[in-house]
Coordinates of N, CA and C in Angstrom, one line a residue:
M170 N 54.9 80.6 44.7 CA 54.2 79.9 45.7 C 55.2 78.9 46.4
G171 N 55.3 79.0 47.7 CA 56.2 78.2 48.4 C 55.7 76.8 48.6
P172 N 56.5 75.9 49.0 CA 56.1 74.5 49.3 C 55.0 74.4 50.3
R173 N 55.1 75.2 51.3 CA 54.1 75.1 52.4 C 52.7 75.5 51.9
R174 N 52.7 76.5 51.1 CA 51.4 76.9 50.5 C 50.8 75.9 49.6
V175 N 51.6 75.2 48.9 CA 51.1 74.1 48.0 C 50.5 73.0 48.8
A176 N 51.2 72.7 49.9 CA 50.7 71.6 50.8 C 49.3 72.0 51.3
V177 N 49.2 73.2 51.8 CA 47.9 73.6 52.4 C 46.8 73.6 51.4
T178 N 47.1 74.0 50.1 CA 46.1 74.0 49.1 C 45.5 72.6 48.8
Q179 N 46.5 71.6 48.7 CA 46.2 70.2 48.4 C 45.4 69.6 49.6
A180 N 45.7 70.1 50.8 CA 44.9 69.5 51.9 C 43.5 70.1 51.9
N181 N 43.3 71.3 51.6 CA 42.0 71.9 51.5 C 41.1 71.2 50.4
S182 N 41.8 70.9 49.3 CA 41.1 70.2 48.2 C 40.6 68.9 48.6
A183 N 41.5 68.2 49.3 CA 41.2 66.8 49.8 C 40.0 66.9 50.8
A184 N 40.0 67.9 51.6 CA 39.0 68.1 52.6 C 37.6 68.3 51.9
R185 N 37.6 69.0 50.8 CA 36.4 69.3 50.1 C 35.8 68.2 49.3
M186 N 36.6 67.1 49.0 CA 36.1 65.9 48.2 C 35.4 65.0 49.1
P187 N 34.1 64.6 48.7 CA 33.3 63.6 49.5 C 34.0 62.2 49.5
D188 N 33.7 61.5 50.6 CA 34.2 60.1 50.7 C 33.5 59.3 49.8
Q189 N 34.2 58.5 49.0 CA 33.6 57.5 48.0 C 33.3 56.2 48.7
D190 N 32.0 55.7 48.3 CA 31.6 54.4 48.8 C 32.3 53.3 48.0
P191 N 32.9 52.4 48.7 CA 33.6 51.3 48.0 C 32.7 50.4 47.2
E192 N 31.4 50.4 47.5 CA 30.5 49.6 46.8 C 29.9 50.3 45.6
S193 N 30.1 51.7 45.5 CA 29.6 52.4 44.3 C 30.3 52.1 43.0
P194 N 29.6 52.2 41.8 CA 30.3 51.8 40.6 C 31.5 52.7 40.3
R195 N 32.5 52.0 39.8 CA 33.7 52.7 39.5 C 33.6 53.5 38.2
H196 N 33.9 54.7 38.3 CA 33.8 55.5 37.0 C 35.1 55.3 36.1
A197 N 35.0 55.6 34.8 CA 36.1 55.5 33.9 C 37.2 56.3 34.3
A198 N 38.4 55.6 34.4 CA 39.6 56.4 34.8 C 40.1 57.2 33.6
S199 N 40.5 58.4 34.0 CA 41.1 59.3 32.9 C 42.5 59.0 32.8
P200 N 43.2 59.4 31.7 CA 44.6 59.2 31.6 C 45.4 59.7 32.7
S201 N 45.0 60.9 33.3 CA 45.8 61.3 34.5 C 45.7 60.4 35.6
E202 N 44.4 59.8 35.8 CA 44.2 58.9 36.9 C 44.9 57.6 36.7
R203 N 44.9 57.1 35.4 CA 45.7 55.9 35.2 C 47.2 56.1 35.4
A204 N 47.7 57.3 35.1 CA 49.1 57.6 35.3 C 49.3 57.7 36.8
A205 N 48.3 58.1 37.6 CA 48.5 58.2 39.0 C 48.4 56.9 39.7
N206 N 47.7 55.9 39.1 CA 47.6 54.6 39.7 C 48.1 53.5 38.7
P207 N 49.4 53.3 38.6 CA 50.0 52.3 37.7 C 49.7 50.9 38.0
E208 N 49.4 50.6 39.3 CA 49.0 49.2 39.6 C 47.7 48.8 39.0
D209 N 46.7 49.7 39.1 CA 45.4 49.4 38.5 C 45.5 49.2 37.0
E210 N 46.3 50.1 36.4 CA 46.4 50.0 34.9 C 47.1 48.7 34.5
N211 N 48.1 48.2 35.3 CA 48.8 46.9 35.0 C 47.8 45.8 35.1
S212 N 46.9 45.9 36.1 CA 45.9 44.8 36.3 C 44.9 44.8 35.1
R213 N 44.5 45.9 34.6 CA 43.6 46.0 33.5 C 44.2 45.4 32.3
L214 N 45.4 45.8 32.0 CA 46.2 45.3 30.8 C 46.4 43.9 30.9
T215 N 46.7 43.4 32.1 CA 46.9 41.9 32.3 C 45.6 41.2 32.0
E216 N 44.5 41.7 32.4 CA 43.2 41.0 32.1 C 42.9 41.0 30.6
L217 N 43.1 42.2 29.9 CA 42.9 42.2 28.5 C 43.7 41.2 27.7
V218 N 45.0 41.1 28.1 CA 45.9 40.1 27.5 C 45.4 38.7 27.7
M219 N 44.9 38.3 28.9 CA 44.5 37.0 29.2 C 43.2 36.7 28.3
N220 N 42.3 37.7 28.2 CA 41.2 37.5 27.3 C 41.5 37.2 25.8
L221 N 42.5 38.0 25.4 CA 43.0 37.8 24.0 C 43.6 36.5 23.8
E222 N 44.4 36.0 24.9 CA 45.0 34.7 24.7 C 44.0 33.6 24.7
E223 N 42.9 33.7 25.4 CA 41.9 32.7 25.4 C 41.2 32.7 24.0
K224 N 40.9 33.9 23.5 CA 40.3 33.9 22.1 C 41.2 33.3 21.1
V225 N 42.5 33.6 21.2 CA 43.4 33.1 20.2 C 43.5 31.6 20.3
S226 N 43.6 31.1 21.6 CA 43.6 29.6 21.8 C 42.4 29.0 21.2
S227 N 41.2 29.5 21.4 CA 39.9 29.0 20.8 C 40.0 29.0 19.3
L228 N 40.5 30.1 18.7 CA 40.6 30.1 17.3 C 41.6 29.1 16.7
E229 N 42.7 28.9 17.4 CA 43.6 27.9 17.0 C 43.0 26.4 17.0
T230 N 42.2 26.2 18.1 CA 41.5 24.9 18.1 C 40.6 24.7 16.9
E231 N 39.8 25.7 16.6 CA 38.9 25.6 15.5 C 39.6 25.4 14.2
I232 N 40.7 26.2 14.1 CA 41.6 26.0 12.9 C 42.1 24.6 12.7
T233 N 42.5 24.0 13.8 CA 43.0 22.7 13.8 C 41.9 21.6 13.3
V234 N 40.7 21.8 13.9 CA 39.6 21.0 13.5 C 39.3 21.1 12.0
L235 N 39.3 22.4 11.6 CA 39.0 22.6 10.1 C 40.0 21.9 9.2
N236 N 41.3 22.1 9.6 CA 42.4 21.5 8.8 C 42.3 20.0 8.8
S237 N 41.8 19.4 9.9 CA 41.6 17.9 10.0 C 40.5 17.5 9.0
E238 N 39.4 18.2 9.1 CA 38.3 17.9 8.2 C 38.6 18.1 6.7
L239 N 39.3 19.2 6.4 CA 39.8 19.4 5.1 C 40.8 18.3 4.6
E240 N 41.5 17.8 5.4 CA 42.4 16.7 5.0 C 41.6 15.4 4.7
E241 N 40.6 15.2 5.5 CA 39.8 14.0 5.3 C 39.1 14.2 3.9
C242 N 38.5 15.4 3.6 CA 37.9 15.6 2.3 C 38.9 15.4 1.2
R243 N 40.1 15.8 1.3 CA 41.1 15.6 0.3 C 41.4 14.1 0.1
Q244 N 41.4 13.3 1.2 CA 41.6 11.9 1.1 C 40.5 11.2 0.3
V245 N 39.2 11.6 0.7 CA 38.1 11.1 0.0 C 38.1 11.4 -1.5
V246 N 38.4 12.6 -1.8 CA 38.5 13.0 -3.2 C 39.5 12.2 -4.0
Q247 N 40.7 12.0 -3.3 CA 41.8 11.3 -3.9 C 41.3 9.8 -4.1
E248 N 40.7 9.2 -3.2 CA 40.2 7.8 -3.3 C 39.2 7.8 -4.4
M249 N 38.3 8.7 -4.6 CA 37.3 8.7 -5.6 C 38.0 8.8 -7.0
A250 N 39.0 9.7 -7.0 CA 39.7 9.9 -8.3 C 40.4 8.7 -8.7
S251 N 41.0 8.0 -7.7 CA 41.7 6.7 -8.0 C 40.8 5.7 -8.5
A252 N 39.6 5.6 -7.9 CA 38.7 4.6 -8.3 C 38.1 4.8 -9.6
F253 N 37.8 6.1 -10.0 CA 37.2 6.4 -11.3 C 38.1 7.1 -12.2
G254 N 39.4 7.0 -11.9 CA 40.4 7.7 -12.7 C 40.6 7.0 -14.0
G255 N 41.3 7.6 -14.9 CA 41.7 6.9 -16.1 C 40.4 6.7 -17.0
G256 N 40.2 5.4 -17.4 CA 39.1 5.0 -18.2 C 37.9 4.7 -17.4
G257 N 37.9 4.8 -16.1 CA 36.7 4.4 -15.3 C 35.5 5.1 -15.6
I258 N 35.6 6.4 -15.7 CA 34.4 7.3 -16.0 C 33.9 6.9 -17.4
A259 N 34.8 6.8 -18.3 CA 34.4 6.5 -19.7 C 33.7 5.2 -19.8
D260 N 34.2 4.2 -19.0 CA 33.5 2.9 -19.0 C 32.1 3.0 -18.5
M261 N 32.0 3.7 -17.4 CA 30.7 3.9 -16.8 C 29.7 4.6 -17.7
R262 N 30.2 5.6 -18.5 CA 29.3 6.2 -19.4 C 28.8 5.3 -20.5
C263 N 29.8 4.4 -20.9 CA 29.5 3.4 -22.0 C 28.4 2.4 -21.5
E264 N 28.6 2.0 -20.2 CA 27.5 1.0 -19.7 C 26.2 1.7 -19.5
M265 N 26.2 3.0 -19.1 CA 24.9 3.7 -19.0 C 24.2 3.9 -20.3
E266 N 25.0 4.1 -21.3 CA 24.5 4.2 -22.7 C 23.8 2.9 -23.1
Q267 N 24.6 1.8 -22.9 CA 24.0 0.5 -23.2 C 22.8 0.2 -22.5
M268 N 22.8 0.5 -21.2 CA 21.6 0.2 -20.4 C 20.4 1.1 -20.9
S269 N 20.7 2.3 -21.3 CA 19.6 3.2 -21.8 C 19.0 2.6 -23.1
I270 N 19.9 2.0 -23.9 CA 19.4 1.4 -25.2 C 18.5 0.2 -24.9
Q271 N 19.0 -0.7 -23.9 CA 18.2 -1.8 -23.6 C 16.8 -1.5 -23.0
I272 N 16.8 -0.5 -22.2 CA 15.5 0.0 -21.6 C 14.6 0.5 -22.7
G273 N 15.1 1.2 -23.7 CA 14.3 1.7 -24.7 C 13.7 0.5 -25.5
L274 N 14.6 -0.5 -25.8 CA 14.1 -1.7 -26.5 C 13.0 -2.4 -25.7
L275 N 13.2 -2.5 -24.4 CA 12.1 -3.1 -23.6 C 10.9 -2.4 -23.6
Q276 N 10.9 -1.1 -23.5 CA 9.8 -0.2 -23.5 C 9.0 -0.4 -24.8
R277 N 9.8 -0.5 -26.0 CA 9.0 -0.7 -27.2 C 8.4 -2.0 -27.3
A278 N 9.1 -3.1 -26.8 CA 8.4 -4.4 -26.8 C 7.2 -4.5 -26.0
V279 N 7.2 -3.8 -24.8 CA 6.1 -3.8 -23.9 C 4.9 -3.1 -24.6
S280 N 5.2 -2.0 -25.2 CA 4.2 -1.2 -25.9 C 3.5 -1.9 -27.0
N281 N 4.2 -2.8 -27.7 CA 3.7 -3.6 -28.8 C 2.9 -4.8 -28.4
V282 N 3.0 -5.2 -27.1 CA 2.2 -6.3 -26.6 C 0.7 -5.9 -26.4
P283 N -0.3 -6.5 -27.0 CA -1.6 -6.2 -26.8 C -2.1 -6.5 -25.4
A284 N -2.9 -5.5 -24.8 CA -3.4 -5.7 -23.5 C -4.4 -6.8 -23.5
V285 N -4.2 -7.7 -22.5 CA -5.1 -8.8 -22.3 C -6.0 -8.7 -21.0
A286 N -7.3 -8.6 -21.2 CA -8.1 -8.5 -20.1 C -8.0 -9.7 -19.2
P287 N -7.9 -9.5 -17.8 CA -7.8 -10.7 -17.0 C -9.1 -11.5 -17.0
D288 N -9.0 -12.8 -16.9 CA -10.2 -13.6 -16.9 C -10.8 -13.6 -15.5
A289 N -12.1 -13.1 -15.5 CA -12.8 -13.0 -14.2 C -13.0 -14.4 -13.5
G290 N -13.2 -15.4 -14.4 CA -13.3 -16.7 -13.8 C -12.1 -17.3 -13.1
A291 N -10.9 -16.8 -13.6 CA -9.7 -17.3 -13.0 C -9.4 -16.6 -11.7
R292 N -9.9 -15.4 -11.5 CA -9.7 -14.7 -10.3 C -10.7 -15.1 -9.1
L293 N -11.9 -15.5 -9.5 CA -12.9 -15.8 -8.5 C -13.0 -17.3 -8.4
R294 N -13.2 -17.7 -7.1 CA -13.5 -19.2 -6.9 C -15.0 -19.3 -7.0
I295 N -15.5 -19.9 -8.1 CA -17.0 -20.0 -8.3 C -17.4 -21.3 -7.7
P296 N -18.5 -21.3 -6.9 CA -18.9 -22.6 -6.4 C -19.6 -23.4 -7.5
E297 N -19.4 -24.7 -7.4 CA -19.9 -25.6 -8.4 C -21.4 -25.8 -8.1
P298 N -22.2 -26.0 -9.2 CA -23.6 -26.3 -8.9 C -23.8 -27.7 -8.3
K299 N -24.9 -27.9 -7.7 CA -25.3 -29.2 -7.1 C -25.7 -30.2 -8.2
A300 N -25.2 -31.3 -8.1 CA -25.5 -32.4 -9.1 C -27.0 -32.8 -9.0
Y301 N -27.5 -33.2 -10.2 CA -28.9 -33.6 -10.2 C -28.9 -35.2 -10.5
S302 N -29.7 -35.8 -9.6 CA -29.7 -37.3 -9.6 C -30.9 -37.9 -10.4
G303 N -31.7 -37.1 -10.9 CA -32.9 -37.6 -11.7 C -34.1 -37.7 -11.0
A304 N -34.3 -37.0 -9.8 CA -35.5 -37.1 -9.0 C -36.6 -36.3 -9.8
R305 N -37.8 -37.0 -9.8 CA -38.9 -36.3 -10.5 C -39.6 -35.4 -9.6
D306 N -38.9 -34.3 -9.4 CA -39.4 -33.2 -8.5 C -39.2 -31.9 -9.3
A307 N -40.4 -31.2 -9.4 CA -40.3 -30.0 -10.2 C -39.3 -29.0 -9.7
K308 N -39.2 -28.8 -8.4 CA -38.3 -27.9 -7.8 C -36.9 -28.2 -8.0
E309 N -36.6 -29.5 -7.8 CA -35.2 -29.9 -8.1 C -34.7 -29.7 -9.5
V310 N -35.7 -30.1 -10.4 CA -35.3 -29.9 -11.8 C -35.1 -28.4 -12.1
E311 N -36.0 -27.5 -11.7 CA -35.8 -26.1 -12.0 C -34.6 -25.5 -11.3
N312 N -34.3 -26.0 -10.0 CA -33.2 -25.5 -9.3 C -31.9 -25.9 -10.0
F313 N -31.8 -27.1 -10.5 CA -30.6 -27.5 -11.2 C -30.4 -26.7 -12.6
L314 N -31.5 -26.5 -13.3 CA -31.4 -25.8 -14.5 C -31.0 -24.3 -14.2
F315 N -31.5 -23.7 -13.1 CA -31.2 -22.4 -12.8 C -29.7 -22.2 -12.3
D316 N -29.3 -23.2 -11.5 CA -27.9 -23.2 -11.0 C -26.9 -23.3 -12.2
M317 N -27.2 -24.2 -13.2 CA -26.4 -24.3 -14.3 C -26.2 -23.0 -15.1
E318 N -27.3 -22.3 -15.3 CA -27.3 -21.1 -16.1 C -26.5 -20.0 -15.3
Q319 N -26.7 -20.0 -14.0 CA -25.9 -19.0 -13.2 C -24.4 -19.4 -13.2
Y320 N -24.1 -20.7 -13.2 CA -22.7 -21.1 -13.3 C -22.1 -20.7 -14.7
F321 N -22.8 -20.8 -15.8 CA -22.3 -20.4 -17.1 C -22.0 -19.0 -17.1
L322 N -22.9 -18.2 -16.5 CA -22.7 -16.7 -16.5 C -21.5 -16.3 -15.7
A323 N -21.3 -16.9 -14.4 CA -20.2 -16.6 -13.6 C -18.9 -17.0 -14.2
A324 N -18.9 -18.2 -14.8 CA -17.6 -18.8 -15.3 C -17.3 -18.3 -16.8
S325 N -18.2 -17.4 -17.3 CA -18.1 -16.9 -18.7 C -18.0 -18.0 -19.7
V326 N -19.0 -19.0 -19.6 CA -19.1 -20.1 -20.5 C -20.1 -19.7 -21.6
E327 N -19.7 -19.4 -22.8 CA -20.6 -18.9 -23.8 C -20.8 -19.9 -25.0
D328 N -19.8 -20.8 -25.2 CA -19.9 -21.7 -26.2 C -21.0 -22.7 -25.9
E329 N -21.9 -23.0 -26.8 CA -23.1 -23.9 -26.6 C -22.6 -25.4 -26.4
A330 N -21.6 -25.8 -27.2 CA -21.1 -27.2 -27.0 C -20.5 -27.4 -25.6
R331 N -19.8 -26.3 -25.2 CA -19.2 -26.4 -23.8 C -20.3 -26.4 -22.7
K332 N -21.3 -25.7 -22.9 CA -22.4 -25.6 -21.9 C -23.0 -27.0 -21.8
V333 N -23.2 -27.7 -23.0 CA -23.8 -29.0 -22.9 C -22.9 -30.0 -22.2
S334 N -21.6 -30.0 -22.6 CA -20.7 -30.9 -21.9 C -20.5 -30.7 -20.4
T335 N -20.5 -29.3 -20.0 CA -20.4 -29.0 -18.6 C -21.6 -29.5 -17.8
A336 N -22.8 -29.1 -18.3 CA -24.0 -29.5 -17.6 C -24.2 -31.0 -17.4
T337 N -23.8 -31.8 -18.5 CA -24.0 -33.3 -18.3 C -23.0 -33.9 -17.3
M338 N -21.9 -33.1 -17.0 CA -21.0 -33.6 -16.0 C -21.6 -33.6 -14.6
Y339 N -22.6 -32.8 -14.4 CA -23.3 -32.7 -13.1 C -24.6 -33.6 -13.0
L340 N -24.7 -34.5 -13.9 CA -25.8 -35.5 -13.9 C -25.4 -36.8 -13.2
T341 N -26.1 -37.3 -12.2 CA -25.8 -38.5 -11.6 C -27.0 -39.4 -11.5
G342 N -26.8 -40.7 -11.1 CA -27.8 -41.6 -10.9 C -28.7 -41.8 -12.1
D343 N -30.0 -41.7 -12.0 CA -30.9 -42.0 -13.1 C -30.7 -40.9 -14.2
A344 N -30.4 -39.7 -13.9 CA -30.1 -38.6 -14.8 C -28.9 -39.0 -15.7
K345 N -27.8 -39.6 -15.1 CA -26.6 -40.0 -15.8 C -27.0 -41.2 -16.8
L346 N -27.8 -42.1 -16.4 CA -28.2 -43.3 -17.2 C -29.0 -42.7 -18.4
W347 N -29.9 -41.7 -18.1 CA -30.7 -41.1 -19.3 C -29.7 -40.4 -20.2
W348 N -28.7 -39.7 -19.8 CA -27.8 -39.1 -20.6 C -26.9 -40.0 -21.5
R349 N -26.6 -41.2 -20.9 CA -25.8 -42.1 -21.7 C -26.6 -42.6 -22.8
T350 N -27.9 -42.9 -22.6 CA -28.8 -43.3 -23.7 C -28.9 -42.2 -24.8
K351 N -29.1 -41.0 -24.3 CA -29.2 -39.8 -25.3 C -27.9 -39.6 -26.0
Y352 N -26.7 -39.9 -25.3 CA -25.5 -39.6 -26.0 C -25.2 -40.7 -27.1
A353 N -25.6 -41.9 -26.9 CA -25.6 -42.9 -27.9 C -26.5 -42.5 -29.2
E354 N -27.6 -42.0 -28.9 CA -28.5 -41.5 -29.9 C -27.9 -40.3 -30.7
I355 N -27.2 -39.5 -30.0 CA -26.5 -38.3 -30.6 C -25.4 -38.9 -31.6
Q356 N -24.6 -39.8 -31.1 CA -23.5 -40.4 -31.9 C -24.1 -41.1 -33.1
A357 N -25.3 -41.7 -33.0 CA -26.0 -42.3 -34.2 C -26.8 -41.3 -35.0
N358 N -26.7 -40.0 -34.7 CA -27.4 -38.9 -35.4 C -28.9 -39.2 -35.4
Q359 N -29.4 -39.8 -34.3 CA -30.8 -40.0 -34.2 C -31.5 -38.8 -33.4
V360 N -30.7 -38.0 -32.7 CA -31.2 -36.9 -32.0 C -30.2 -35.8 -31.9
R361 N -30.7 -34.6 -31.8 CA -29.7 -33.4 -31.7 C -29.9 -32.7 -30.5
L362 N -28.8 -32.7 -29.6 CA -28.8 -31.9 -28.3 C -27.5 -31.2 -28.2
D363 N -27.2 -30.4 -29.2 CA -25.9 -29.6 -29.2 C -26.0 -28.2 -28.7
T364 N -27.1 -27.8 -28.1 CA -27.2 -26.5 -27.5 C -27.8 -26.6 -26.1
W365 N -27.6 -25.7 -25.3 CA -28.1 -25.7 -23.9 C -29.6 -25.6 -24.0
A366 N -30.2 -24.9 -24.8 CA -31.7 -24.8 -24.9 C -32.3 -26.1 -25.2
L367 N -31.7 -26.9 -26.2 CA -32.3 -28.2 -26.5 C -32.1 -29.2 -25.3
L368 N -30.9 -29.2 -24.7 CA -30.7 -30.0 -23.5 C -31.6 -29.7 -22.3
R369 N -31.8 -28.4 -22.1 CA -32.7 -28.0 -21.0 C -34.1 -28.5 -21.2
E370 N -34.6 -28.4 -22.4 CA -35.9 -28.8 -22.7 C -36.0 -30.3 -22.6
A371 N -35.0 -31.1 -23.1 CA -35.0 -32.5 -23.0 C -35.0 -33.0 -21.5
I372 N -34.2 -32.3 -20.6 CA -34.2 -32.6 -19.2 C -35.7 -32.4 -18.6
R373 N -36.3 -31.3 -18.9 CA -37.6 -31.0 -18.4 C -38.6 -32.1 -18.9
E374 N -38.5 -32.4 -20.1 CA -39.5 -33.4 -20.8 C -39.3 -34.8 -20.1
Q375 N -38.1 -35.1 -19.8 CA -37.9 -36.4 -19.2 C -38.1 -36.5 -17.7
F376 N -37.7 -35.5 -16.9 CA -37.8 -35.6 -15.5 C -38.9 -34.7 -14.8
F377 N -39.4 -33.7 -15.6 CA -40.4 -32.9 -14.9 C -41.7 -33.6 -14.8
P378 N -42.2 -33.8 -13.6 CA -43.5 -34.5 -13.4 C -44.6 -33.9 -14.2
E379 N -45.5 -34.8 -14.7 CA -46.7 -34.4 -15.4 C -47.8 -33.8 -14.5
N380 N -48.5 -32.9 -15.1 CA -49.6 -32.3 -14.4 C -49.2 -31.8 -12.9
V381 N -48.1 -31.1 -12.9 CA -47.5 -30.5 -11.7 C -48.5 -29.5 -11.1
E382 N -48.9 -28.6 -11.9 CA -49.9 -27.6 -11.4 C -51.2 -28.1 -11.0
Y383 N -51.7 -29.1 -11.7 CA -53.0 -29.7 -11.3 C -52.9 -30.5 -10.0
N384 N -51.8 -31.2 -9.9 CA -51.6 -31.9 -8.6 C -51.4 -31.0 -7.4
A385 N -50.7 -29.9 -7.7 CA -50.4 -28.9 -6.6 C -51.8 -28.3 -6.2
R386 N -52.6 -27.9 -7.1 CA -53.9 -27.3 -6.7 C -54.8 -28.4 -5.9
R387 N -54.7 -29.6 -6.4 CA -55.5 -30.6 -5.8 C -55.0 -30.9 -4.3
A388 N -53.7 -31.0 -4.2 CA -53.2 -31.1 -2.8 C -53.4 -30.0 -1.9
L389 N -53.5 -28.8 -2.5 CA -53.8 -27.6 -1.7 C -55.2 -27.5 -1.2
R390 N -56.1 -28.1 -2.0 CA -57.5 -28.1 -1.6 C -57.7 -29.1 -0.5
K391 N -57.0 -30.2 -0.6 CA -57.2 -31.2 0.4 C -56.3 -31.0 1.7
L392 N -55.5 -30.0 1.7 CA -54.6 -29.8 2.8 C -55.4 -29.4 4.1
E393 N -55.1 -30.0 5.2 CA -55.7 -29.7 6.5 C -54.6 -29.4 7.5
H394 N -55.0 -28.5 8.4 CA -54.1 -28.1 9.4 C -54.2 -29.1 10.6
T395 N -53.2 -30.0 10.6 CA -53.2 -31.0 11.6 C -52.0 -30.9 12.5
G396 N -50.9 -30.3 12.0 CA -49.7 -30.2 12.8 C -49.5 -28.8 13.3
S397 N -48.2 -28.4 13.3 CA -47.8 -27.1 13.8 C -48.1 -26.1 12.7
V398 N -48.2 -24.8 13.1 CA -48.4 -23.7 12.2 C -47.2 -23.6 11.3
R399 N -46.1 -23.8 11.8 CA -44.9 -23.8 10.9 C -44.9 -24.8 9.8
D400 N -45.2 -26.0 10.1 CA -45.2 -27.0 9.1 C -46.3 -26.8 8.1
Y401 N -47.5 -26.3 8.5 CA -48.6 -26.0 7.7 C -48.2 -24.9 6.7
V402 N -47.6 -23.8 7.2 CA -47.1 -22.8 6.3 C -46.1 -23.3 5.3
K403 N -45.2 -24.1 5.8 CA -44.2 -24.6 4.9 C -44.7 -25.4 3.8
T404 N -45.7 -26.3 4.0 CA -46.4 -27.1 3.0 C -47.1 -26.2 2.0
I405 N -47.8 -25.2 2.5 CA -48.5 -24.3 1.6 C -47.5 -23.6 0.6
S406 N -46.4 -23.1 1.2 CA -45.4 -22.4 0.4 C -44.9 -23.3 -0.7
A407 N -44.6 -24.6 -0.4 CA -44.1 -25.6 -1.3 C -45.0 -25.8 -2.5
L408 N -46.3 -25.9 -2.1 CA -47.3 -26.2 -3.1 C -47.5 -25.0 -4.0
M409 N -47.4 -23.8 -3.4 CA -47.6 -22.6 -4.3 C -46.5 -22.4 -5.3
L410 N -45.4 -22.9 -5.0 CA -44.2 -22.8 -6.0 C -44.5 -23.7 -7.2
D411 N -45.3 -24.6 -7.1 CA -45.6 -25.5 -8.3 C -46.8 -25.0 -9.1
I412 N -47.4 -24.0 -8.6 CA -48.6 -23.4 -9.3 C -48.1 -22.3 -10.2

């Protein structure tokens, strides 16, 4: 085949190939195409090399950071070894053993201490009872005796002698004068008031008005409604308490 025929054949082949759209996707180049287009091949290789260089540079940076952190760790380990080196660790173990022994002794000492119940009176602020001045009024006498019994209960006063001494501290006026006379009789062994029950009965006998119920019923029969309804009801209620 002569040169002229080869040229005609190539021209016909080129005429049969459709025109390619520059915007259409590029198909993978075959080895023969890459050999026919050395400039495109050089560009592709250059791009690959640049990508590899970027990756290598990134890896080198990471390796540098890791080496720096590793060096810091080594320095910390060396400092700790210097601080606790030699007999330091042994000394610390010895101190820990001694502390463990002391803790054990303290635990034994605490376990041997008997449990003490807290005093309820010490935790609560108990209001003191109102003093009694010796008024011959049945309600005042009974209120004083009732308040003292409630105080004994709240303050956990159980000893009889203590109850007597506590109750007499709240006597004032005529009641205090009466108690001074009784106290002299107690010292002379003429009378016995060493329990709360005996003192309570002595106070009632001395200051409780006679014929309280009789006088209350008599006053109730003579009561007339002359004032307000409120005062009338209040008077009736007071008289009923004495019956």
